[in-house]
Tab-separated table of C-alpha atoms in Angstrom:
chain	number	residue	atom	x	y	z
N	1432	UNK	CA	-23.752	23.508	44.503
N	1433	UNK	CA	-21.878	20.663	43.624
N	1434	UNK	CA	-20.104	18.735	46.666
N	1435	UNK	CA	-16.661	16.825	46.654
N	1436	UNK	CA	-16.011	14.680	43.862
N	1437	UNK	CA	-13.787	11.745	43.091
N	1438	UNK	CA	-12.720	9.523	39.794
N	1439	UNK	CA	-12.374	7.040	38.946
N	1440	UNK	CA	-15.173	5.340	41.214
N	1441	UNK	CA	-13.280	1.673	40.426
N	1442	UNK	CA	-10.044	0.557	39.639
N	1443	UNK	CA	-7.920	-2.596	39.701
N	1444	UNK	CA	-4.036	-2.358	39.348
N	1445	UNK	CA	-1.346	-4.959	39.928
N	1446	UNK	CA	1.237	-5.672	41.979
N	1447	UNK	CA	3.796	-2.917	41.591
N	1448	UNK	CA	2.213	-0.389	39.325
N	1449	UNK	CA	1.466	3.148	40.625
N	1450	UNK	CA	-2.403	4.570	40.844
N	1451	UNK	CA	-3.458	8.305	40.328
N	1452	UNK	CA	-6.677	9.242	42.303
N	1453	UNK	CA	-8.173	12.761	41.619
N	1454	UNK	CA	-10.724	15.075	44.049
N	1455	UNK	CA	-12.479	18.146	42.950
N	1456	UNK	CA	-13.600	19.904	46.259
N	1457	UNK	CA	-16.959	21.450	47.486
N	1458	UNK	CA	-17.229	24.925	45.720
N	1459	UNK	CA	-15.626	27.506	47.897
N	1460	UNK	CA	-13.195	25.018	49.700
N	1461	UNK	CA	-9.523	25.847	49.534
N	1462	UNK	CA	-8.504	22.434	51.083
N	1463	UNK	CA	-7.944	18.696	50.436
N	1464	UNK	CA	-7.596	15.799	52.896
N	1465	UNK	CA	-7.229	12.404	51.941
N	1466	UNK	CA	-8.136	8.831	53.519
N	1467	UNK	CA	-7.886	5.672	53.310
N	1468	UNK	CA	-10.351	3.222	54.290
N	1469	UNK	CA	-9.896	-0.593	54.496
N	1470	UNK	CA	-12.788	-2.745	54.509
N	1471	UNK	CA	-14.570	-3.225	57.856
N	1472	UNK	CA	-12.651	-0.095	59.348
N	1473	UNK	CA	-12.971	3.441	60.069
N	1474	UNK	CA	-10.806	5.725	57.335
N	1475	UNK	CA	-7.282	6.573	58.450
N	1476	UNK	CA	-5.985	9.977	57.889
N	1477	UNK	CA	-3.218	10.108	54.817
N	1478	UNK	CA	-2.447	13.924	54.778
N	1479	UNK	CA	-3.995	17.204	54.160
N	1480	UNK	CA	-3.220	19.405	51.546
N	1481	UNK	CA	-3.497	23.383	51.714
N	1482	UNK	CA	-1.588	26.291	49.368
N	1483	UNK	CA	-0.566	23.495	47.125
N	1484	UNK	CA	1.747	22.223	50.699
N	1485	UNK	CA	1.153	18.941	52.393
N	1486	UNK	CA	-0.214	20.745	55.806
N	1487	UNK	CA	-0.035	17.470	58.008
N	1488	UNK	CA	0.371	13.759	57.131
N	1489	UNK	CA	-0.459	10.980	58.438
N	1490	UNK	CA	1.206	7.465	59.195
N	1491	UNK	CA	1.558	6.217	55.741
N	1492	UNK	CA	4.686	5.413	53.879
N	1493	UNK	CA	6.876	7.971	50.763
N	1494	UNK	CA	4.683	5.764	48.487
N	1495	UNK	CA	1.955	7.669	48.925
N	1496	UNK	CA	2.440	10.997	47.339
N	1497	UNK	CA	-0.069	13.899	46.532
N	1498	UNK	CA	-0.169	17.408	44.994
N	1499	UNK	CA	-2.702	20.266	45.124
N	1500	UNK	CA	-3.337	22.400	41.920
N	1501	UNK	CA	-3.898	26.035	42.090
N	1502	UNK	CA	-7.365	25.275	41.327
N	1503	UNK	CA	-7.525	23.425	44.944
N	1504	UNK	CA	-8.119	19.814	43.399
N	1505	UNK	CA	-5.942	17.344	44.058
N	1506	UNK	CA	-4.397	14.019	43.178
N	1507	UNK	CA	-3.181	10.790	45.312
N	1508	UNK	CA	-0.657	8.954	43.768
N	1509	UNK	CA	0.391	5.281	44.831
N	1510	UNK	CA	3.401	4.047	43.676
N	1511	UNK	CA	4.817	-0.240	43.947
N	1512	UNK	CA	0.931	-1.078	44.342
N	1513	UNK	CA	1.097	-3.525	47.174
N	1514	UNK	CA	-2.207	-5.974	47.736
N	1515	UNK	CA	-2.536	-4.095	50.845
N	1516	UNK	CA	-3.062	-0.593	49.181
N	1517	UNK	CA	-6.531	-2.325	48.288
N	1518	UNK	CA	-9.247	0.210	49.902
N	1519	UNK	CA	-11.722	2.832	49.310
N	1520	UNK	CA	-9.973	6.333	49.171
N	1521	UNK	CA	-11.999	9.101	50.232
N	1522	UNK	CA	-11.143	13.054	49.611
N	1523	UNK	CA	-12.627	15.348	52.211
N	1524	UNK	CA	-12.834	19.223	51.156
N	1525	UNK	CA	-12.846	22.165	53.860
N	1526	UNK	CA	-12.395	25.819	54.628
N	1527	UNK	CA	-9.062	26.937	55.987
N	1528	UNK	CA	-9.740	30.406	57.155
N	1529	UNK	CA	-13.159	29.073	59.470
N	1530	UNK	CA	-12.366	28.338	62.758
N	1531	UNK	CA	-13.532	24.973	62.862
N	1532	UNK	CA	-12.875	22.871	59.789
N	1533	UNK	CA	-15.920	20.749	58.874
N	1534	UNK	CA	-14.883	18.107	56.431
N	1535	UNK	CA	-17.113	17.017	53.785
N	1536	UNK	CA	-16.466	13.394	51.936
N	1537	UNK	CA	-16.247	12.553	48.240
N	1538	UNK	CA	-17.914	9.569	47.113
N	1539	UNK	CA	-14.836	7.555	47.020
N	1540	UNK	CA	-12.675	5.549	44.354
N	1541	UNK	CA	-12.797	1.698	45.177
N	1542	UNK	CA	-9.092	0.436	44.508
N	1543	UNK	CA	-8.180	-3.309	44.014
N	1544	UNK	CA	-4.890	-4.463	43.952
N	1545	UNK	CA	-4.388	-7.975	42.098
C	733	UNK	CA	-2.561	10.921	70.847
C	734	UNK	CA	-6.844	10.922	69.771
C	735	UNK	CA	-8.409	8.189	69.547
C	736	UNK	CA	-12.327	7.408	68.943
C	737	UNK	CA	-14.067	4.126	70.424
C	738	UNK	CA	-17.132	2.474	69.001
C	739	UNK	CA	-17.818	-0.152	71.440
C	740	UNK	CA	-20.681	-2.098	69.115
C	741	UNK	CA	-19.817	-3.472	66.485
C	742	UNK	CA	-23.016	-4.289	65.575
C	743	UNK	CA	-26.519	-3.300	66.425
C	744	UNK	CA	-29.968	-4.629	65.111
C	745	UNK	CA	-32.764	-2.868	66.211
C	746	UNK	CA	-36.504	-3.181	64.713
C	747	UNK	CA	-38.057	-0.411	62.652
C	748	UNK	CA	-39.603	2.556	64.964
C	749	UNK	CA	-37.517	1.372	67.736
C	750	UNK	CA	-35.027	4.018	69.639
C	751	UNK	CA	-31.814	4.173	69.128
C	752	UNK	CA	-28.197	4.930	70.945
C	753	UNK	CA	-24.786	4.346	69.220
C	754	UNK	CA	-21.978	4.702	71.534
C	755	UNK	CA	-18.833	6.556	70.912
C	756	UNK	CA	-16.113	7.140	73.259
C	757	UNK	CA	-12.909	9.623	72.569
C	758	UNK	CA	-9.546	10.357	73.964
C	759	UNK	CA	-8.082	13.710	73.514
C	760	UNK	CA	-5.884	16.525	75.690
C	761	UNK	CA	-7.598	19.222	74.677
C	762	UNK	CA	-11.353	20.493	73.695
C	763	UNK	CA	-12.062	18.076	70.705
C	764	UNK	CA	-14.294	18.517	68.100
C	765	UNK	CA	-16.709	15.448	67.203
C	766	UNK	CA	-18.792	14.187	64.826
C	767	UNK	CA	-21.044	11.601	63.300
C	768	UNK	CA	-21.034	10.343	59.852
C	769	UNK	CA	-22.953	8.040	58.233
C	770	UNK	CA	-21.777	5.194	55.042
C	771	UNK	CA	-24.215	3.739	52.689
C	772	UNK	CA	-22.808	0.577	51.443
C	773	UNK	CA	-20.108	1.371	48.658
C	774	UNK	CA	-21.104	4.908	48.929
C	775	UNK	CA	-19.061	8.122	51.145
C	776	UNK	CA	-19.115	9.548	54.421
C	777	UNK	CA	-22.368	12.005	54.987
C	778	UNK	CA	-21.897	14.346	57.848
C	779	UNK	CA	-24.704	13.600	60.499
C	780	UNK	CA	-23.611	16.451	62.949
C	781	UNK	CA	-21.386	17.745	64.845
C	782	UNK	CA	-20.059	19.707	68.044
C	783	UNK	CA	-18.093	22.435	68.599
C	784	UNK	CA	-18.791	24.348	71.243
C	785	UNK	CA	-21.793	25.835	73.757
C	786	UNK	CA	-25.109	23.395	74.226
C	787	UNK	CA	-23.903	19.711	74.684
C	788	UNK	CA	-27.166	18.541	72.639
C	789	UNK	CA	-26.560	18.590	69.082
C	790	UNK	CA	-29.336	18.216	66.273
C	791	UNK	CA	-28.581	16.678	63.090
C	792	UNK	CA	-30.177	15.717	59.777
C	793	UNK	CA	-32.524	12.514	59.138
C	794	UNK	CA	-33.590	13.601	63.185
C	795	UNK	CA	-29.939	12.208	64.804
C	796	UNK	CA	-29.233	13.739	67.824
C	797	UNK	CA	-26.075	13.727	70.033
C	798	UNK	CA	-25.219	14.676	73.758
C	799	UNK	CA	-21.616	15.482	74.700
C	800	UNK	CA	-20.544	14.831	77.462
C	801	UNK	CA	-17.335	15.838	78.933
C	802	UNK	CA	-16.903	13.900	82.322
C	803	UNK	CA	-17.429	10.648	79.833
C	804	UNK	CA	-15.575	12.010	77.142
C	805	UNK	CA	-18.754	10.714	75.232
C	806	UNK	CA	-20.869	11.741	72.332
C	807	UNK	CA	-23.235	9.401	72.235
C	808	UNK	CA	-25.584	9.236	68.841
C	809	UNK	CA	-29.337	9.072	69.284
C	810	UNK	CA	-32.896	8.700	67.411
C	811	UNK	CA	-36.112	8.403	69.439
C	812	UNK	CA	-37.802	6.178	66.356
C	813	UNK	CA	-35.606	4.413	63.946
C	814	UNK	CA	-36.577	4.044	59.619
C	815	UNK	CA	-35.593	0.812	57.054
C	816	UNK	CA	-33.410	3.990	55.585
C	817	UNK	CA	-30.858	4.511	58.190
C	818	UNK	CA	-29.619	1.008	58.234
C	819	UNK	CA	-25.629	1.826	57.232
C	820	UNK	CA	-22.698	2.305	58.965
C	821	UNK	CA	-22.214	4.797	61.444
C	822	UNK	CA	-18.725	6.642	62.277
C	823	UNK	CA	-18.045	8.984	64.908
C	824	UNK	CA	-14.915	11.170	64.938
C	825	UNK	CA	-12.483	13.545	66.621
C	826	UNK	CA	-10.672	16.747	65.485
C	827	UNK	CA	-8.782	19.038	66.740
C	828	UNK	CA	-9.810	21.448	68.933
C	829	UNK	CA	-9.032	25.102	69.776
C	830	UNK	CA	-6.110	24.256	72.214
C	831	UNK	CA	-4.040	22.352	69.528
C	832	UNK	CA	-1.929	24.734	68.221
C	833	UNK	CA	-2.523	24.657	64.532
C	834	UNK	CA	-0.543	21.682	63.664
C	835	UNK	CA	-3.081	18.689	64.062
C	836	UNK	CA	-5.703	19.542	61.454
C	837	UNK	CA	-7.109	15.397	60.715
C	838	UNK	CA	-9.786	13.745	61.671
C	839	UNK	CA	-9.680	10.338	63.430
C	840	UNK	CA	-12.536	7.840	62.973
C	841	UNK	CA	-13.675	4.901	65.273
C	842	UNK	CA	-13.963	1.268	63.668
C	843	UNK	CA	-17.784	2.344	63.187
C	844	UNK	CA	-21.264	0.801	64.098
C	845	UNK	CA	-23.065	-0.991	61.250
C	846	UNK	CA	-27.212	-0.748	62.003
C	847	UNK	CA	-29.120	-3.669	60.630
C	848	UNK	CA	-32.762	-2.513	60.866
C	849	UNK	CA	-35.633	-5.073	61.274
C	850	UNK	CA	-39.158	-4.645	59.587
């Protein structure tokens, strides 16, 4: 059973230019959160997507953009890269119909802004 | 608003020691929690977690956590610590049954990194 998974695992971008990130979920999972995580902190909540909708989102700015395929994966896209985007950007798959959702983590994509 | 508090930042403890990792959480309703666990450069691995029914939790790797309400702590525990579970340690808050299906993220606390000593 293969678990959440991310690509790239690294990238560096520059100032300005936009970033795709993609997530495969758990098998069986219908939905897709996404996090940021800074270095020395605890990840921060981006948004969640279910039914190919953004179900909740967090406190990040219209730069940060995603879309869920019919498939359930999903992509994070960054637009005007700032040096502040730089983080490790975690996916989190889960069930939508159980009545807790337990969210399980990707291995993360490393992102470095120059 | 939730909100998860780790109080140490950082905790060194000697190999077969016990151990406790404090988290504290603020939420109106029932909350969900849980502990996860970071590998340098790696993902988050769920430890446990709580929902509902006995306040004493079991997890993998032989992690155990207690809620308890009139603390609003769920506190992270191992009676004899390894070299292997030196990492960082998060513990987090979701929503719980009373929040109306609109809040569905999970918020994290700064985290506790474990240095373990041979």
């Amino acid at each position: 059973d293969a678990g959440v998974t991310q690509s790239p695992t690294h990238l560096i971008k520059t100032r300005g230019q936009q970033v795709t990130l993609r997530c495969s979920p758990k098998s069986g999972h219908d939905t897709v959160s996404w996090y940021q995580q800074a270095l020395g902190q605890g990840p921060q909540f981006i948004f969640q997507y279910y039914e190919e909708e953004e179900r909740q989102r967090g406190n990040f700015p219209d730069r940060f953009s995603g879309h869920q395929f019919p498939n359930y994966s999903s992509e994070l896209n960054v637009n005007a890269l700032l040096l502040g985007d730089s983080a490790l950007y975690l996916c989190a798959s889960s069930i939508r119909d159980r009545a807790v959702e337990t969210q399980y983590f990707g291995p993360g994509t490393r992102l470095l802004v120059l | 608003a939730q909100s998860v508090t780790q109080p140490d930042i950082h905790i060194t403890v000697s190999e077969g020691a016990s151990l406790e990792l404090r988290c504290n959480y603020s939420y109106g309703a029932t909350p969900y929690l849980f502990w996860y666990v970071q590998s340098p450069g790696q993902g988050l691995q769920l430890l446990l977690k709580y929902f509902s029914g006995d306040t004493l939790v079991q997890g993998i790797k032989g992690f155990e956590a207690e809620f308890k309400r009139s603390q609003s702590s769920f506190n992270l525990r191992k009676p004899s610590v390894h070299w292997s579970d030196a990492a960082e340690y998060f513990c987090a808050v979701g929503p719980g049954r009373n929040s109306g299906g609109s809040n569905y993220k999970l918020t994290f606390g700064k985290g506790t990194l474990l240095t373990v000593n041979p």
